[in-house]
Every structure is written in C-alpha cells, then in structure tokens.
JSON list of C-alpha atoms in Angstrom, two decimals:
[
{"chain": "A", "resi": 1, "resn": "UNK", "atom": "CA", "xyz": [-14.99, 0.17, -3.24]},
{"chain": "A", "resi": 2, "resn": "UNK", "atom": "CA", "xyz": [-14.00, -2.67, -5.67]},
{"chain": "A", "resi": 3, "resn": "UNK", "atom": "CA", "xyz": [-13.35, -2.36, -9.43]},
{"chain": "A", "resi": 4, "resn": "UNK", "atom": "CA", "xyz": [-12.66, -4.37, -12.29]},
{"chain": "A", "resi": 5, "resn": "UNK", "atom": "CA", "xyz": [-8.97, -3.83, -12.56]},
{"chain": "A", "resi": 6, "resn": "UNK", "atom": "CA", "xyz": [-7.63, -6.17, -10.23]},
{"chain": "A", "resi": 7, "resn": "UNK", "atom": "CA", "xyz": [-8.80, -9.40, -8.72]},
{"chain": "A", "resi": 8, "resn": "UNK", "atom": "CA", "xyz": [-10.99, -8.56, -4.86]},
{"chain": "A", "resi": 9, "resn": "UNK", "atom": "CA", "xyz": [-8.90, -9.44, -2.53]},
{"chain": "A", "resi": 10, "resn": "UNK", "atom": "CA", "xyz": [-6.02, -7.97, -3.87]},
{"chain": "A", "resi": 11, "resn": "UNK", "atom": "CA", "xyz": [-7.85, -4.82, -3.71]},
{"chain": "A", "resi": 12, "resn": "UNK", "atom": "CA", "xyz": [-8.72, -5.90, 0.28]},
{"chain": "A", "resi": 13, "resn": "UNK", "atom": "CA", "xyz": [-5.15, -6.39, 0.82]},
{"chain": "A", "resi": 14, "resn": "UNK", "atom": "CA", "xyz": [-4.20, -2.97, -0.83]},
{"chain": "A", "resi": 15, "resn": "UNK", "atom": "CA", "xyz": [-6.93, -1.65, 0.78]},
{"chain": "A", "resi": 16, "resn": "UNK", "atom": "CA", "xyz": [-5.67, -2.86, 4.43]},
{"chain": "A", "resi": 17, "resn": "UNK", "atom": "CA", "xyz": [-2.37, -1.49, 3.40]},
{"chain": "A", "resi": 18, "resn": "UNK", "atom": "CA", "xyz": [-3.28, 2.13, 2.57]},
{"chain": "A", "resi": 19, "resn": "UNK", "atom": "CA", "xyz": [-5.24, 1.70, 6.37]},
{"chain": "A", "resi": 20, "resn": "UNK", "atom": "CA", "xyz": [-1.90, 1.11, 7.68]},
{"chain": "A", "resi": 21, "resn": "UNK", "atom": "CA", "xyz": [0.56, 3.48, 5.85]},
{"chain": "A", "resi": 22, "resn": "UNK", "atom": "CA", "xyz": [-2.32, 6.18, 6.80]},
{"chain": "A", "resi": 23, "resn": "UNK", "atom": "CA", "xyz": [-1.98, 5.32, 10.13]},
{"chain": "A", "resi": 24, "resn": "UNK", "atom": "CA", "xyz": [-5.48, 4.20, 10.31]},
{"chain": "A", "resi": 25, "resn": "UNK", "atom": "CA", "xyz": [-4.53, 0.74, 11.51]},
{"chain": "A", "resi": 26, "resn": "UNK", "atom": "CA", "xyz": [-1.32, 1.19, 14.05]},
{"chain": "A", "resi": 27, "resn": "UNK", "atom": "CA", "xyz": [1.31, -1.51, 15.09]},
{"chain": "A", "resi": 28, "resn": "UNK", "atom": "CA", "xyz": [-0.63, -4.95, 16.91]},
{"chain": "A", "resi": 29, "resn": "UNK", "atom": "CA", "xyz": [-3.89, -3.49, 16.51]},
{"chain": "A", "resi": 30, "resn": "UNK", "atom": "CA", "xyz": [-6.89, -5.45, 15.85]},
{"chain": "A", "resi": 31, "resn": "UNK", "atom": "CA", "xyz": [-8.58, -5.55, 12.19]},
{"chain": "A", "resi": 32, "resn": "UNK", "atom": "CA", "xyz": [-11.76, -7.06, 10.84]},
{"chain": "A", "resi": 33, "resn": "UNK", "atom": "CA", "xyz": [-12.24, -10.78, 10.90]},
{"chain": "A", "resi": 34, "resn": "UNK", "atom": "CA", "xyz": [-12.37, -12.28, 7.30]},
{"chain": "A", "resi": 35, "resn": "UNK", "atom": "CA", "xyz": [-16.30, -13.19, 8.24]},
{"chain": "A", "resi": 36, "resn": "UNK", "atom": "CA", "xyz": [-16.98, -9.01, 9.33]},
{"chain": "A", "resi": 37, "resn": "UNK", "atom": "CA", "xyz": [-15.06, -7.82, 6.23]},
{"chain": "A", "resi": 38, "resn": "UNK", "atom": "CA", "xyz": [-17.09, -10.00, 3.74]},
{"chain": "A", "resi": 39, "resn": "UNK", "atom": "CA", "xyz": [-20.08, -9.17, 5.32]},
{"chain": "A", "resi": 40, "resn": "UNK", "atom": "CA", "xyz": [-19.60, -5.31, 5.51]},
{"chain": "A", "resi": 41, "resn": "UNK", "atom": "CA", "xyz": [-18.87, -5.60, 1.98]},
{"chain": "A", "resi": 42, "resn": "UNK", "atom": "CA", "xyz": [-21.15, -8.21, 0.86]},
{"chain": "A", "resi": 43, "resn": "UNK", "atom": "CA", "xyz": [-18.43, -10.51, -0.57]},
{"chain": "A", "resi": 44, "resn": "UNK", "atom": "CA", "xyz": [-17.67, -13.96, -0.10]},
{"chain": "A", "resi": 45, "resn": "UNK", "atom": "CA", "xyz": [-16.05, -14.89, 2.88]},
{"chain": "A", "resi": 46, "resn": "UNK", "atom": "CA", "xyz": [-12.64, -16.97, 0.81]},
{"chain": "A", "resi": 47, "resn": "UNK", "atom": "CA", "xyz": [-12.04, -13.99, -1.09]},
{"chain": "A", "resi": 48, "resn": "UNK", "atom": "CA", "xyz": [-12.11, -11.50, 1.73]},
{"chain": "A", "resi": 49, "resn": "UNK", "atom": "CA", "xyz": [-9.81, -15.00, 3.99]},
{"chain": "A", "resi": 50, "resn": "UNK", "atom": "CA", "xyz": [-7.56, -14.77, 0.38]},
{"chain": "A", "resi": 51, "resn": "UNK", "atom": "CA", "xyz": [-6.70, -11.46, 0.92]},
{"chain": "A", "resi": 52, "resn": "UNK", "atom": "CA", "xyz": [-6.11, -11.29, 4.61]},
{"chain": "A", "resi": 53, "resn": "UNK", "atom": "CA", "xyz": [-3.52, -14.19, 3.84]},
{"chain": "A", "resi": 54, "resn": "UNK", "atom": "CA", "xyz": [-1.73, -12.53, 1.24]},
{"chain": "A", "resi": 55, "resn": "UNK", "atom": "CA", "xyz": [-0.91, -9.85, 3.99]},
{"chain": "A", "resi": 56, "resn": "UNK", "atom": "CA", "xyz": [0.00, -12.91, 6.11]},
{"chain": "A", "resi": 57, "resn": "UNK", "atom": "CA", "xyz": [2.26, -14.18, 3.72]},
{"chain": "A", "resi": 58, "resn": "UNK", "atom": "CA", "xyz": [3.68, -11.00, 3.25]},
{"chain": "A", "resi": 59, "resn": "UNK", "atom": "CA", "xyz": [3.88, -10.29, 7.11]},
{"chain": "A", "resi": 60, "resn": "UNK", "atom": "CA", "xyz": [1.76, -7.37, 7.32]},
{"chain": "A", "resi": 61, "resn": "UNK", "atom": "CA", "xyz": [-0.64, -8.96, 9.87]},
{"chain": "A", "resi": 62, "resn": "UNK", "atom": "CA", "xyz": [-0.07, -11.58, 11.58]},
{"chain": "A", "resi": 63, "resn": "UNK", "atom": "CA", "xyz": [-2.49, -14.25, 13.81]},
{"chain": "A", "resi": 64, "resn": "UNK", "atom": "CA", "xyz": [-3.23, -14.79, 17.31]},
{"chain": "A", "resi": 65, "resn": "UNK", "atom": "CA", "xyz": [-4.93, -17.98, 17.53]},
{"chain": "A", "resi": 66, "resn": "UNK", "atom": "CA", "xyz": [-8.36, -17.37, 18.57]},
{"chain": "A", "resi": 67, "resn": "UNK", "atom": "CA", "xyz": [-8.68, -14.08, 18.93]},
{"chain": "A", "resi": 68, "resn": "UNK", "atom": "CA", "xyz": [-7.99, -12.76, 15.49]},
{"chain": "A", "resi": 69, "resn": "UNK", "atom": "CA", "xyz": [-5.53, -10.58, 12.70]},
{"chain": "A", "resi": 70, "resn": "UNK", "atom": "CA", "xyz": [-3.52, -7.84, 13.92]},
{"chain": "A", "resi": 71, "resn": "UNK", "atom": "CA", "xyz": [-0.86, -5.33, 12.38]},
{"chain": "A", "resi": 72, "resn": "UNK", "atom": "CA", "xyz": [2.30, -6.51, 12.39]},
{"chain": "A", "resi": 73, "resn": "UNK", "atom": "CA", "xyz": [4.72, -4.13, 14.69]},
{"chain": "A", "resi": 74, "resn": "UNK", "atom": "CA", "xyz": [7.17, -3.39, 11.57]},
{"chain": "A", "resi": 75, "resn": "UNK", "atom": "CA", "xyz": [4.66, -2.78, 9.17]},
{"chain": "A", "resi": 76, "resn": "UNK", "atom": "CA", "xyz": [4.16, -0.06, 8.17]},
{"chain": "A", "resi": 77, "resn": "UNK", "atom": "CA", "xyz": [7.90, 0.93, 8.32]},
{"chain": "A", "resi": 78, "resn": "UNK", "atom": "CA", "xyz": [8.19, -2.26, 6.13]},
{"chain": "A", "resi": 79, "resn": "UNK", "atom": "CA", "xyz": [5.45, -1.13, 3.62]},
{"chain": "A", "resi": 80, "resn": "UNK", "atom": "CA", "xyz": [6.92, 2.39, 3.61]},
{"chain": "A", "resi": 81, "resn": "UNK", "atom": "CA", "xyz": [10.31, 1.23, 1.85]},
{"chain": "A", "resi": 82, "resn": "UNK", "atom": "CA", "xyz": [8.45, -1.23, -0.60]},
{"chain": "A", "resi": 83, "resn": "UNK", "atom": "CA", "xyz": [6.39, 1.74, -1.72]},
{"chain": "A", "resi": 84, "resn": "UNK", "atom": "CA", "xyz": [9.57, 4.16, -2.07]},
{"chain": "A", "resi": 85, "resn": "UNK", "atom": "CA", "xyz": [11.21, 1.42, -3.68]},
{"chain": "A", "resi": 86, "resn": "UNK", "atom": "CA", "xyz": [8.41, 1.52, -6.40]},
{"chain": "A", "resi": 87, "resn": "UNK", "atom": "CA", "xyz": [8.28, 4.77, -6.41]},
{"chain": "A", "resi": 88, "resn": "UNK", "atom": "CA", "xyz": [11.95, 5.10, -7.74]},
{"chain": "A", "resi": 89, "resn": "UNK", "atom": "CA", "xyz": [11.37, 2.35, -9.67]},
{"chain": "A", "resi": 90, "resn": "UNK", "atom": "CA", "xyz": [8.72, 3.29, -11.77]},
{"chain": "A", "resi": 91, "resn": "UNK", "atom": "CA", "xyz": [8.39, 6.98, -11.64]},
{"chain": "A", "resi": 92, "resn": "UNK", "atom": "CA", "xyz": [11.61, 8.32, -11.12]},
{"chain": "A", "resi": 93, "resn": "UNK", "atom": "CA", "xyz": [14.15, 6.10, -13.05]},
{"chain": "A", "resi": 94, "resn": "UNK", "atom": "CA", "xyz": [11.13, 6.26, -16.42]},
{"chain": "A", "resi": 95, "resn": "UNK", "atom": "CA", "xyz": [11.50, 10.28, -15.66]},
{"chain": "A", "resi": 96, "resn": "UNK", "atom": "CA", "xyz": [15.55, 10.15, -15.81]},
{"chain": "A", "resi": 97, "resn": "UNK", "atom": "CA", "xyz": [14.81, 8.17, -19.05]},
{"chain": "A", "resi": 98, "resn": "UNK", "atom": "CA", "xyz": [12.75, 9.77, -21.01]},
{"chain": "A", "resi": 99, "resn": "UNK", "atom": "CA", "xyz": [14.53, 13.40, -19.70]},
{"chain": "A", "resi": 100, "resn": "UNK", "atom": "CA", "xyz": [18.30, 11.84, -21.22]},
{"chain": "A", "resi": 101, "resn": "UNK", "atom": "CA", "xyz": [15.74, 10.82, -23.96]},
{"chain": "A", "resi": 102, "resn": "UNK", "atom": "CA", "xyz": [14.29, 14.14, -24.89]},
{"chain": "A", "resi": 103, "resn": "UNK", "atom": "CA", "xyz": [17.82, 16.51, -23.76]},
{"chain": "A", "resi": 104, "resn": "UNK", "atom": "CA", "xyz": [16.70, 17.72, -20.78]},
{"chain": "A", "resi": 105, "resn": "UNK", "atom": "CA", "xyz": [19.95, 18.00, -18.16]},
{"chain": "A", "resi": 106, "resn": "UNK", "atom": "CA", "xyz": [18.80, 15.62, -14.95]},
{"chain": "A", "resi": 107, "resn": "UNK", "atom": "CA", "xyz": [20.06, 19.58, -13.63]},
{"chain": "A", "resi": 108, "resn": "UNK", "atom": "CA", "xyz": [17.10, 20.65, -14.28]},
{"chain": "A", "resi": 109, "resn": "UNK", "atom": "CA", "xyz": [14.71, 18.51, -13.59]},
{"chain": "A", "resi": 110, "resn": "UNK", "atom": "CA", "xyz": [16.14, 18.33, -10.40]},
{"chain": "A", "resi": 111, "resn": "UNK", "atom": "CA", "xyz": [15.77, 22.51, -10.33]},
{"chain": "A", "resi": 112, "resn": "UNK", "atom": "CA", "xyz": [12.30, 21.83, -11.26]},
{"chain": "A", "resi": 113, "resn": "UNK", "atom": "CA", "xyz": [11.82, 19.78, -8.44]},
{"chain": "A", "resi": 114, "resn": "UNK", "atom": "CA", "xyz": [13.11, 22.08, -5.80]},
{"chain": "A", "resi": 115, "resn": "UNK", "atom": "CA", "xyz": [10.81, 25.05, -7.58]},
{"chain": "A", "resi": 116, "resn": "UNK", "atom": "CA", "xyz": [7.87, 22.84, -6.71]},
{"chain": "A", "resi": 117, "resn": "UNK", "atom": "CA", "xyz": [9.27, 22.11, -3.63]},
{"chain": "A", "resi": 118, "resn": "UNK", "atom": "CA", "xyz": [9.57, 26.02, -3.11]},
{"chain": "A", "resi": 119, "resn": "UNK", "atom": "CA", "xyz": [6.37, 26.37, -4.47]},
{"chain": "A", "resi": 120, "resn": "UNK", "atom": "CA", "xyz": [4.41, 24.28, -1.86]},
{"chain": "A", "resi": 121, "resn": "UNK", "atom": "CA", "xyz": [6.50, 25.96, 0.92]},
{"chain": "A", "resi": 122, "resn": "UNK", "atom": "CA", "xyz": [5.34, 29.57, 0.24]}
]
C-alpha cells in the first residue's frame, strides 16, 4: 500500500481521502482508530496518529471524545472542490499553455474534448 514517494502518513491521509471522495467512508461515519490502522498495516502507531491529524487539521474528520474519528459532514463536498481546483490548476491551465505554446487554437482543443466526450457517450 505504501511507497517511497511520499512520507506514510501522508499516504494514510490521502489514502482516507480517496475512501471518502469514493464514497467508501460517508458523512459522520466511523473510521479506524490510529491503534487498528497501524496494526492492520503493521506501522507505527505516531505515524498512522500523524496522519489522522493532518485530516483533523484539515477538517476532514473530526473527534468525538472517547469514542473515536469520524467523517466530517462537509467533506467530501469540501475535498471535491480542492481536487477540481488542482485539477485546473495543474492539468488544464499547463494544457492551455503549452497549446498557445505549440499554435494550437484553445478551439480546438476544446473540439477535441467534446469528441472524447462524444466518444465515451456512443
């Protein structure tokens, strides 16, 4: 599950995240305690607690004193826009770019796009 690219409990947090954007994890639901997610994945318990409160922080879960983390209501409408928000941001505007870069009319890339769009429709 882990890899070298980015430090472990980032990849818990991301990891949490993609549960909740695929609607694995819904609004106020209940996930994994720090000490079950370490375990199931046979990492230390402060790296798997560093990554749970990184999504604290950022107010995708949030804490009910003694009984655990749970989704926040909002967030995966919350983590929705950040991730279209990157997605212009660093594939669309870098496409417009290098298009204006290379001659190609934003027209047509945006024909392009509704062929594909056509494409997957058929």
């Amino acid at each position: 599950m882990f890899d070298d690219r980015s430090p472990i409990y980032h990849q818990i947090a991301e990891s949490i995240k993609n549960d909740i954007l695929s609607g694995e994890l819904g609004a106020d639901e209940q996930v994994m305690s720090t000490n079950q997610y370490a375990a199931y994945y046979r990492i230390n318990p402060a790296t798997a607690a560093k990554g749970f409160q990184q999504l604290v922080d950022e107010g995708v879960l949030y804490k009910r004193r003694g009984i655990g983390m749970f989704v926040s209501p909002d967030a995966r409408d919350m983590l929705l826009a950040q991730r279209r928000e990157h997605f212009f941001a660093d594939v669309v505007e870098p496409m417009v770019a290098e298009a204006r870069v290379i001659g190609i009319p934003l027209d047509d890339v945006v024909a392009r796009i509704h062929s594909l769009k056509a494409e997957e429709s058929a």
